[in-house]
Tab-separated table of C-alpha atoms and ligand atoms in Angstrom:
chain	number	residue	atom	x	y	z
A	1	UNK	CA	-49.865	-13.123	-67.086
A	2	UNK	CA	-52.601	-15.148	-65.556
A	3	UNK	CA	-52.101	-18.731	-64.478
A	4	UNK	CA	-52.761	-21.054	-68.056
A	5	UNK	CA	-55.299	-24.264	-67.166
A	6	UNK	CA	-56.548	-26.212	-70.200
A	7	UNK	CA	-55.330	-24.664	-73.432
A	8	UNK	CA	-57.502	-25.598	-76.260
A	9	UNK	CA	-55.650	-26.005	-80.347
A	10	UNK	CA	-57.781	-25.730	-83.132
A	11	UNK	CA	-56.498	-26.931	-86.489
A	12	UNK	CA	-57.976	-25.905	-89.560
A	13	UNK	CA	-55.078	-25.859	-92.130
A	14	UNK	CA	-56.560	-27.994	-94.621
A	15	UNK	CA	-58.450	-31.375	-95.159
A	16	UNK	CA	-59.251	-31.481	-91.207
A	17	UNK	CA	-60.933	-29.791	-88.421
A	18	UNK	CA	-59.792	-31.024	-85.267
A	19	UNK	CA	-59.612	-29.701	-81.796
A	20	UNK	CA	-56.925	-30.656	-78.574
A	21	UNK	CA	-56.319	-29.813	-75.519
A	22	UNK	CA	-52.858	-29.341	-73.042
A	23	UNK	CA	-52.856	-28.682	-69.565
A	24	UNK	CA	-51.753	-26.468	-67.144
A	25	UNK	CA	-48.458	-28.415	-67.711
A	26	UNK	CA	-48.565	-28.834	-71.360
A	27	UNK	CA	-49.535	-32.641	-71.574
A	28	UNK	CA	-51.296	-33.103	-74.611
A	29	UNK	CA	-54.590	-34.975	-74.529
A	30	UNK	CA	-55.602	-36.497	-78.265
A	31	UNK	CA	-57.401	-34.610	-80.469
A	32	UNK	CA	-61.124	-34.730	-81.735
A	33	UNK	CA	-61.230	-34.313	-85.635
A	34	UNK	CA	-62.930	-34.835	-88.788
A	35	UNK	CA	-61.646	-34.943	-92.037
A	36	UNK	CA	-63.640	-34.047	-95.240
A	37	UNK	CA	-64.034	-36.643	-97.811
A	38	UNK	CA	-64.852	-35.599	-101.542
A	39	UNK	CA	-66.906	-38.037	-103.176
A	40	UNK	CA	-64.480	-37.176	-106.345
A	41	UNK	CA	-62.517	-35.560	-107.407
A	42	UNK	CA	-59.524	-33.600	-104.813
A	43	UNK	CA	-60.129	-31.140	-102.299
A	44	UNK	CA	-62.153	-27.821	-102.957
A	45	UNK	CA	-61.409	-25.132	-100.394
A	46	UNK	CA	-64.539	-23.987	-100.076
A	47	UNK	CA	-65.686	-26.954	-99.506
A	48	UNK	CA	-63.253	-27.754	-96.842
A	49	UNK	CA	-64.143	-24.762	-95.103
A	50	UNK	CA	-67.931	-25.506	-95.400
A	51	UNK	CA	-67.142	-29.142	-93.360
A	52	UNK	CA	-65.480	-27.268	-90.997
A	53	UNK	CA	-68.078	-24.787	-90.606
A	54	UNK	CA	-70.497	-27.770	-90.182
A	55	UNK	CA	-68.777	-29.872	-87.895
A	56	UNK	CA	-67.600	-27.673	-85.215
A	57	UNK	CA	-69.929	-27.279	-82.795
A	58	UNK	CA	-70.630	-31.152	-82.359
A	59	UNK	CA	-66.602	-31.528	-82.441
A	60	UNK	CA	-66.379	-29.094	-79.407
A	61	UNK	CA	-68.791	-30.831	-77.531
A	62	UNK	CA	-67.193	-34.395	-78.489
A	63	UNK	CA	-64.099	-33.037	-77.178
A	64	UNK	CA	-65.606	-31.503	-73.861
A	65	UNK	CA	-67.394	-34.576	-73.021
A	66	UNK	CA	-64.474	-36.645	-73.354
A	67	UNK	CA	-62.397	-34.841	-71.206
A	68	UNK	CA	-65.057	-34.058	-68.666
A	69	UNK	CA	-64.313	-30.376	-69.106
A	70	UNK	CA	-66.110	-26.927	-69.354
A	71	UNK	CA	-65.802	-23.987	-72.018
A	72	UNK	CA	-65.105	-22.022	-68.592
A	73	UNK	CA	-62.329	-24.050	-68.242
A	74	UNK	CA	-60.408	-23.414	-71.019
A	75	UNK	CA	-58.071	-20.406	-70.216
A	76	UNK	CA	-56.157	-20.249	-72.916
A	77	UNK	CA	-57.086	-19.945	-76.875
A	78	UNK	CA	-54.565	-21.726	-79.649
A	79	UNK	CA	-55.331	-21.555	-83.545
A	80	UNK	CA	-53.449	-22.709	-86.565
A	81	UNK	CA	-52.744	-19.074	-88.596
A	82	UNK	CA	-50.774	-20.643	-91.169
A	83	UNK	CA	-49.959	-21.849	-93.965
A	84	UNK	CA	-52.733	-23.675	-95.240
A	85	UNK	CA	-55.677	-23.306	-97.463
A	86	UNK	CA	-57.573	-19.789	-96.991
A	87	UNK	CA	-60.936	-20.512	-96.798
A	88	UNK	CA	-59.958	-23.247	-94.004
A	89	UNK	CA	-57.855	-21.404	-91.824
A	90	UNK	CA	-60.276	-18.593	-91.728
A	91	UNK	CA	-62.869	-20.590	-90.662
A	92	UNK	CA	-60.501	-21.833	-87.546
A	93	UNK	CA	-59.333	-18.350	-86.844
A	94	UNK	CA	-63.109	-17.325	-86.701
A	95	UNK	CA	-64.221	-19.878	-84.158
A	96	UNK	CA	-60.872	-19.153	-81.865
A	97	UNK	CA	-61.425	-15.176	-81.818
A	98	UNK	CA	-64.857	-16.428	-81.043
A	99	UNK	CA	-64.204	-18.813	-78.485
A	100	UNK	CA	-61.231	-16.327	-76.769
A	101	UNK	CA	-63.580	-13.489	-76.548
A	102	UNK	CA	-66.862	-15.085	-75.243
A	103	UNK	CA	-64.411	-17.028	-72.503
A	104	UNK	CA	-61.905	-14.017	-71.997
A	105	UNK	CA	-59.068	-16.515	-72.456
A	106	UNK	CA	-56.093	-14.505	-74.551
A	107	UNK	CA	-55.728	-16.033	-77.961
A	108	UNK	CA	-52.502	-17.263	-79.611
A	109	UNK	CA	-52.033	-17.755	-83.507
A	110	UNK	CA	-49.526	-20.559	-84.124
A	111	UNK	CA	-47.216	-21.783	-87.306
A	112	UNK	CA	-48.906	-25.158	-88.374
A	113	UNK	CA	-45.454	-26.678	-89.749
A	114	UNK	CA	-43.658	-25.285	-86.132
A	115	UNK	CA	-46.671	-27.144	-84.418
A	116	UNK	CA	-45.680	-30.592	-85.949
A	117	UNK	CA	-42.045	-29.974	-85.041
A	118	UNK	CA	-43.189	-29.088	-81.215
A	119	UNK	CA	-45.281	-32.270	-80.550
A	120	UNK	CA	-42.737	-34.606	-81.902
A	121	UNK	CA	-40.503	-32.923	-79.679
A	122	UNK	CA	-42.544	-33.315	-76.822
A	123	UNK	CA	-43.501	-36.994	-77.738
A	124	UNK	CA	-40.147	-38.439	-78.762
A	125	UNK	CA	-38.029	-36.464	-76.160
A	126	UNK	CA	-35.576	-35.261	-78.323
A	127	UNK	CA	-34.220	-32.295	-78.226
A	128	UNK	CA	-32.703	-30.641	-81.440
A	129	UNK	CA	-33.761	-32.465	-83.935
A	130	UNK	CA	-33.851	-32.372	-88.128
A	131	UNK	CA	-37.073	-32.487	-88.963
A	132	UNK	CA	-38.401	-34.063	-92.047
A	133	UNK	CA	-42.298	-32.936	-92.860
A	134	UNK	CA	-44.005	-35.013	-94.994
A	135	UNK	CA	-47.572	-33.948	-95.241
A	136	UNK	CA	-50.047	-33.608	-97.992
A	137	UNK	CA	-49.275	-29.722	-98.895
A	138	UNK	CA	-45.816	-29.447	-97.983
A	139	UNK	CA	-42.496	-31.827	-97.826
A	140	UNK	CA	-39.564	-29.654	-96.120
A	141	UNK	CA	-36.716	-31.153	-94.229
A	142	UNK	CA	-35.876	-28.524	-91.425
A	143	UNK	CA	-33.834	-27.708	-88.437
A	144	UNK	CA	-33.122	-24.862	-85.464
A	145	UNK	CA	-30.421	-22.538	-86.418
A	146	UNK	CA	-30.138	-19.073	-85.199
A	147	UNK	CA	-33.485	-19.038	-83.197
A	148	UNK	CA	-35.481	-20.281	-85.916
A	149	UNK	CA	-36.679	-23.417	-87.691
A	150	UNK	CA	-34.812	-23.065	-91.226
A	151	UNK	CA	-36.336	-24.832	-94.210
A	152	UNK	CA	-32.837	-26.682	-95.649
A	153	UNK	CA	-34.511	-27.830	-98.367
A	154	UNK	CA	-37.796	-28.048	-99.882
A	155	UNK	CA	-40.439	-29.325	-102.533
A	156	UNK	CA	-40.333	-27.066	-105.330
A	157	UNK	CA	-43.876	-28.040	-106.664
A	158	UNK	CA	-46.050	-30.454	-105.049
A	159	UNK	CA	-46.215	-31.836	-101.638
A	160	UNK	CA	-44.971	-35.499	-101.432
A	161	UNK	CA	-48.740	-36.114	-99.468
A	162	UNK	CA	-50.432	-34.695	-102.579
A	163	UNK	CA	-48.611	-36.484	-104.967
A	164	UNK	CA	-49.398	-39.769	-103.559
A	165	UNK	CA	-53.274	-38.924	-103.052
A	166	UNK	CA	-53.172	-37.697	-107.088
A	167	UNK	CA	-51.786	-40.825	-108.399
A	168	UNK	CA	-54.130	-42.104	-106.010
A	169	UNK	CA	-56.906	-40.599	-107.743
A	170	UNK	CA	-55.799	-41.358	-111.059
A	171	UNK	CA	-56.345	-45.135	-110.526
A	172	UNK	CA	-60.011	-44.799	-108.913
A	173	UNK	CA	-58.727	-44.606	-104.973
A	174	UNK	CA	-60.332	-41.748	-102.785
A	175	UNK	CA	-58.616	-39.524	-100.255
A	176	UNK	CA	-56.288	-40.072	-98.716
A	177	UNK	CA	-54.490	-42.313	-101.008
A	178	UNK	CA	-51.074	-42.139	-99.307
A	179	UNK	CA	-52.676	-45.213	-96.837
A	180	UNK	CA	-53.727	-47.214	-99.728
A	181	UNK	CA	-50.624	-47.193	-101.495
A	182	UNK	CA	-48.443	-48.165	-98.650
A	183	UNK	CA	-51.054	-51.814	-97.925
A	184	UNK	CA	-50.444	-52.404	-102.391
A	185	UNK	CA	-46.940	-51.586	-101.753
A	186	UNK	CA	-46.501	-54.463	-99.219
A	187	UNK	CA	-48.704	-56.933	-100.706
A	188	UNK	CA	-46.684	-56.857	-104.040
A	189	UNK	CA	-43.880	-56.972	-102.274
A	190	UNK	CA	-44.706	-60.175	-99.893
A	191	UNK	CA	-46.008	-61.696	-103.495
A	192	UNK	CA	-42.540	-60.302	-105.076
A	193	UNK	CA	-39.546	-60.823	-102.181
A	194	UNK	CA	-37.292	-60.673	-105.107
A	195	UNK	CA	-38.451	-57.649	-106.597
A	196	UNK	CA	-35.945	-55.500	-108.890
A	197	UNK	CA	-36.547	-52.166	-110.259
A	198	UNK	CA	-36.048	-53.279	-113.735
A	199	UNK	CA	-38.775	-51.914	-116.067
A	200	UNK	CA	-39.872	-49.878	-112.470
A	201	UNK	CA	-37.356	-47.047	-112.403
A	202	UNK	CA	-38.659	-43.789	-112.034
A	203	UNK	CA	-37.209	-40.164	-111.985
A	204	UNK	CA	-34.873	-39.237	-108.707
A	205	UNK	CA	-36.735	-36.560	-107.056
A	206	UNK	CA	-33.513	-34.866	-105.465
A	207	UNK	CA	-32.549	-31.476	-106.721
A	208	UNK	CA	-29.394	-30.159	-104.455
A	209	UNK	CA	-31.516	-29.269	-101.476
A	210	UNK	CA	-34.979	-29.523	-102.632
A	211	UNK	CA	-37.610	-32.283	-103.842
A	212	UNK	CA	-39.802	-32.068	-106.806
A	213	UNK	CA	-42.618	-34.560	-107.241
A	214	UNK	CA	-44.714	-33.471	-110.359
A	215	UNK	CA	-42.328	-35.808	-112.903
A	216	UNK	CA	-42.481	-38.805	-110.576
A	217	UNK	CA	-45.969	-38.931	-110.733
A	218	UNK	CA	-46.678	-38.539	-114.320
A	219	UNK	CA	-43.561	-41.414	-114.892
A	220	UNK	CA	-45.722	-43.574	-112.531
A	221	UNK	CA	-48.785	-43.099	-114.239
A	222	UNK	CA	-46.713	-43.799	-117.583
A	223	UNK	CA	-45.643	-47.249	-116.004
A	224	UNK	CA	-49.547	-47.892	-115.272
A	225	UNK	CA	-50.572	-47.307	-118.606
A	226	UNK	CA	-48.198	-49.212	-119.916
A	227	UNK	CA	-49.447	-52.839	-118.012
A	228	UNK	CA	-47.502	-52.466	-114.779
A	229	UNK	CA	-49.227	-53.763	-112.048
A	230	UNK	CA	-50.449	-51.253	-109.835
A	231	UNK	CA	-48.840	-53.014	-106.736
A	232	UNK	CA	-45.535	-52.872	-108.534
A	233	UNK	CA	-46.154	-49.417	-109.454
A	234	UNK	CA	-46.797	-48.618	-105.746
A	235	UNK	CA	-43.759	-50.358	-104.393
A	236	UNK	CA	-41.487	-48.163	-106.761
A	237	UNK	CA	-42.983	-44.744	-106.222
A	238	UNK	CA	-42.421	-45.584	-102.294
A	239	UNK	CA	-38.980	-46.309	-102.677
A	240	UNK	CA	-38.013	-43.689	-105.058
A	241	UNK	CA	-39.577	-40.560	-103.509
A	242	UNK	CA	-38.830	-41.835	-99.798
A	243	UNK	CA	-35.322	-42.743	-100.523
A	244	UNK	CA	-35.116	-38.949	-102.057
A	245	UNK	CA	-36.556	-37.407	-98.815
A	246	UNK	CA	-34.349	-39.722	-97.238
A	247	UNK	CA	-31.266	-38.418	-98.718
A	248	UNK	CA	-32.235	-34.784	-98.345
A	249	UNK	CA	-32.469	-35.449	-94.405
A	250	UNK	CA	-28.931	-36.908	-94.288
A	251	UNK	CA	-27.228	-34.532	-95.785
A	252	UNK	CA	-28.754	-31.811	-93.382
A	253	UNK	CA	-28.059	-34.199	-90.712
A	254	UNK	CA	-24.348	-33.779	-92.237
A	255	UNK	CA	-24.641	-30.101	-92.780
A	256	UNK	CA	-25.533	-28.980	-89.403
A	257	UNK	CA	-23.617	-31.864	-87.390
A	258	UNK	CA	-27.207	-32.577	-85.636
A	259	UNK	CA	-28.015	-36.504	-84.280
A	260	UNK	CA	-31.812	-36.461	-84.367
A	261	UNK	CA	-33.795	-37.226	-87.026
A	262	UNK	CA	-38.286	-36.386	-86.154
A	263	UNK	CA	-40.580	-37.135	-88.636
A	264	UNK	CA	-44.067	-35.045	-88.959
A	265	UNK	CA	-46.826	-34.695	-91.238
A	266	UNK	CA	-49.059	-37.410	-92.413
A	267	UNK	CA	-46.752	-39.323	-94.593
A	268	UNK	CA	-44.588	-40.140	-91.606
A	269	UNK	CA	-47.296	-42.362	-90.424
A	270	UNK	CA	-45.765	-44.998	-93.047
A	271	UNK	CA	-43.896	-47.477	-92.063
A	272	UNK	CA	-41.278	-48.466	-94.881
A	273	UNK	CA	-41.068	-44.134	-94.421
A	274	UNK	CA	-40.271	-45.176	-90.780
A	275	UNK	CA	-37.843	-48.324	-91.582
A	276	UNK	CA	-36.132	-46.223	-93.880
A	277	UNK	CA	-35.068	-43.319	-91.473
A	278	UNK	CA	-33.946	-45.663	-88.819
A	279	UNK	CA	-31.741	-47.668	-91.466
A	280	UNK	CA	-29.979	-44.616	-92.330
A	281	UNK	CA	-30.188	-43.136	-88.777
A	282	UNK	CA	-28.015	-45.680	-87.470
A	283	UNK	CA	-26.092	-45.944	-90.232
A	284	UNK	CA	-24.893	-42.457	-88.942
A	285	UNK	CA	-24.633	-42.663	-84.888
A	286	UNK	CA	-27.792	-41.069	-84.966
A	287	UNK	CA	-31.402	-41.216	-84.107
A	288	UNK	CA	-34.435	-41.201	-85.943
A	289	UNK	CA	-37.770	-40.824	-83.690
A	290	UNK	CA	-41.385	-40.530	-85.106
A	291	UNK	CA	-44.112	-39.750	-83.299
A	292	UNK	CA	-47.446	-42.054	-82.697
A	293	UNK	CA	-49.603	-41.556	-85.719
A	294	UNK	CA	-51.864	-39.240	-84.122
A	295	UNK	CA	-49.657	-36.722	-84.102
A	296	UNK	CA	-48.023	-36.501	-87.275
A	297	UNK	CA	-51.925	-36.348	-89.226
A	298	UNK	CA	-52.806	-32.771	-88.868
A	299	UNK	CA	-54.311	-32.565	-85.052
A	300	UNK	CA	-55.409	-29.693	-82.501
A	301	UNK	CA	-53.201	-30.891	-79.885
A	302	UNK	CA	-50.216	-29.856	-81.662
A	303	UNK	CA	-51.425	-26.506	-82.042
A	304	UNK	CA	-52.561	-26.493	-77.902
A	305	UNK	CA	-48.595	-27.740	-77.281
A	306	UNK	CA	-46.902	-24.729	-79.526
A	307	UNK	CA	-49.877	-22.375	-78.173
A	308	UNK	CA	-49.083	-23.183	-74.594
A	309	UNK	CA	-45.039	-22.970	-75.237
A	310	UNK	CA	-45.554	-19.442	-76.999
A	311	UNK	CA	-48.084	-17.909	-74.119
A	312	UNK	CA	-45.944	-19.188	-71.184
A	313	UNK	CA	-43.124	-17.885	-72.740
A	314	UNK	CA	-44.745	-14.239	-72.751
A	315	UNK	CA	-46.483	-14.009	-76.850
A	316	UNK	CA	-49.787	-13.164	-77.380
A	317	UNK	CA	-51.722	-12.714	-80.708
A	318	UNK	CA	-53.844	-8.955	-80.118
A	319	UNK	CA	-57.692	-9.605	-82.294
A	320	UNK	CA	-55.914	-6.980	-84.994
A	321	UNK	CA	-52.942	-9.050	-85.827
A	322	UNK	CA	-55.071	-12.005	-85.653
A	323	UNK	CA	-55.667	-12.545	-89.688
A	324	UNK	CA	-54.658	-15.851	-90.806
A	325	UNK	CA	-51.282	-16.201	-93.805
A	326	UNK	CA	-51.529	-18.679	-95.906
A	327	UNK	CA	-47.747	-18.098	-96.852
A	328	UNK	CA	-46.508	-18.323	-93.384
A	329	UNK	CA	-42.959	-19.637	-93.645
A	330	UNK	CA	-41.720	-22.197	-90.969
A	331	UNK	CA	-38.326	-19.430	-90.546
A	332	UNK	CA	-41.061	-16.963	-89.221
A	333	UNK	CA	-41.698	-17.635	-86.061
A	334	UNK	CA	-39.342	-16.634	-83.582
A	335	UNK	CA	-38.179	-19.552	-80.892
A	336	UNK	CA	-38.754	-17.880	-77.832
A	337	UNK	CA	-39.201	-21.227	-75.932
A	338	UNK	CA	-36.749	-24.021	-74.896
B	401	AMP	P1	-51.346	-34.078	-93.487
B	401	AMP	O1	-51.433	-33.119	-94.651
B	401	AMP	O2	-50.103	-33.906	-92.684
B	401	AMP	O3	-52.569	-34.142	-92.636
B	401	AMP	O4	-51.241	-35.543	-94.114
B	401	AMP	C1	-52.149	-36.037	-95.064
B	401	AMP	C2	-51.380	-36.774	-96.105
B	401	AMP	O5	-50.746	-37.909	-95.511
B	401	AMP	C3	-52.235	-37.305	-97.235
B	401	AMP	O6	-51.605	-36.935	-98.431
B	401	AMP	C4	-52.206	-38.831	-97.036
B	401	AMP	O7	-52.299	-39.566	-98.238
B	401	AMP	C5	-50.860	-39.017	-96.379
B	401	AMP	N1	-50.746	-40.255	-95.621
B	401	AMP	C6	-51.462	-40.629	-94.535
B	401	AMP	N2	-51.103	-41.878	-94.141
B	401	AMP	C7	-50.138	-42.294	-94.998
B	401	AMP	C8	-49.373	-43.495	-95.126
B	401	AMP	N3	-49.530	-44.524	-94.291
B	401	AMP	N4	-48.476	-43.560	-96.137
B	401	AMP	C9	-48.305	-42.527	-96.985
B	401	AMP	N5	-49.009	-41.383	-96.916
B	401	AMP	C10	-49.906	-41.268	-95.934
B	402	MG	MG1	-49.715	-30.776	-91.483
């Protein structure tokens, strides 16, 4: 195949459009995004998709200027094809079987959830690691067996990203609520060093495997409406759903005799998230690694890293097998690079 230059991501999963680049030797350069804000209310689709629609073209630009590139010199094409929201990931799919044809540069349709595990590969410099995603659709701890990422275990309703931004909601905070939670969380808990769980508890999210969110979050709001404070209310849904996730990554950790422990998706950009890892990380002779924050929000560079992995290692996406899948499973894509 020809030689790959700049290879440009586009990311279009969800909340945010956002466009990165990697060169000819994969580096990632940061990404140029927007995210859509509803004034209430959570995210529509179509409205998503609208943004995105909207804010492309002066994205693009932002992100050639920056980098003092060219569209000529982008050589290769990168697009998120799934999972995510439909009307979203359609609109990035359009603009990259756009953008591939008008600059003949071969096109390459990428797993979103892959993509996080990729760049926090390529960030922390580990190699084999369990990954625990924590974003606002989807909350799967993961890891390479058999040529594929597996999904070990698994939300089986909401995403821990979206249950946070809900109960969010419910008290009058906007998207993204997951950041807001996290600064009430600490507060209390500076106010409150010797805080118990007493008249806090909430239900464990663990079921074997899998995570399920939907009951925590309607005990939380219970504990609101009955006169908690919403700090202590914060500080208690942290610890209960992270220690869950928490527990679901150690026991993979135990299950496939792995060492590394990466953390991806937007919810690993909290820090008692972090703190907790690490404690049990090293609690284990093992390692827990997260990436700068950049990367674990949804970001084009990821998807220029896993684009640029796939196409040097021979994969192309042909313009008829280009439709997006909303459904795309993490254990579909084939690991045809080191
Ligand atoms: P993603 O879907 O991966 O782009 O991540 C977005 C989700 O991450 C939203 O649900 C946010 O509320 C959540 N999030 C972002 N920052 C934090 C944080 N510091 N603590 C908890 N959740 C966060
Ligand atoms: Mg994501």
């Amino acid at each position: 195949m020809a030689d790959i230059g700049w290879t440009l991501g586009i990311e279009s999963t969800a909340h945010t459009l956002s466009f990165g680049l990697v060169d000819s030797n994969g580096i990632p350069f940061p990404s140029v995004s927007d995210t859509v804000s509803p004034d209430q209310g959570g995210i529509h689709p179509r409205q998503a998709a609208d943004h995105h629609k909207d804010v492309a073209p002066i994205l693009l630009d932002r992100l050639f200027e920056k980098n003092e590139l060219k569209p000529k010199d982008i050589t290769n094409v990168a697009y998120s094809q799934g999972p995510g929201l439909g009307p979203c990931l359609r609109i990035g799919a359009a603009i990259a079987r756009g953008l591939s044809t008008k600059l003949n540069a071969p096109l390459i349709g990428v797993n979103h959830c892959v993509a996080h595990i990729e760049i926090g590969r390529q960030q922390c410099g580990c190699d084999d690691p369990v990954l625990l995603y924590v974003s606002g659709g989807n909350t799967q701890v993961i890891a390479r067996l058999e040529g594929r990422y597996r999904v070990l275990g698994e939300t089986l309703d909401i995403g821990i990203g979206n249950m946070l931004d809900k109960f969010a909601r419910a008290q009058g905070i906007p998207f993204p609520g997951g950041p807001v939670i996290e600064k009430k969380a600490a507060e209390w808990l500076a106010e409150n060093p010797d805080a118990s769980m007493d008249g806090l508890e909430l239900p464990y999210a663990v079921r074997g495997m899998d995570l399920a969110f939907s009951g925590v979050l309607t005990a939380a709001q219970r504990l609101i409406d009955n006169g908690k404070s919403l700090g202590a209310v914060c500080w208690s849904l942290q610890e209960h759903v992270f220690a869950a996730c928490v527990e679901v990554a150690e026991r993979a950790l135990s299950h496939t005799g792995k060492t590394e422990l990466l953390l991806g998706g937007g919810v690993a950009c909290n820090n008692r998230l972090r703190d907790m890892c690490e404690i049990m990380a090293e609690e284990r002779d093992s390692e827990s690694f997260a990436p700068p924050r950049m990367y674990c929000i949804d970001n084009g560079t990821m998807i220029a890293r896993l684009g640029w992995l796939e196409q040097k290692s021979g994969r192309n996406t042909a313009l008829d097998e280009s439709a997006i899948d909303q459904y795309l499973r993490t254990d579909q894509t084939p690991i045809i690079w080191s």
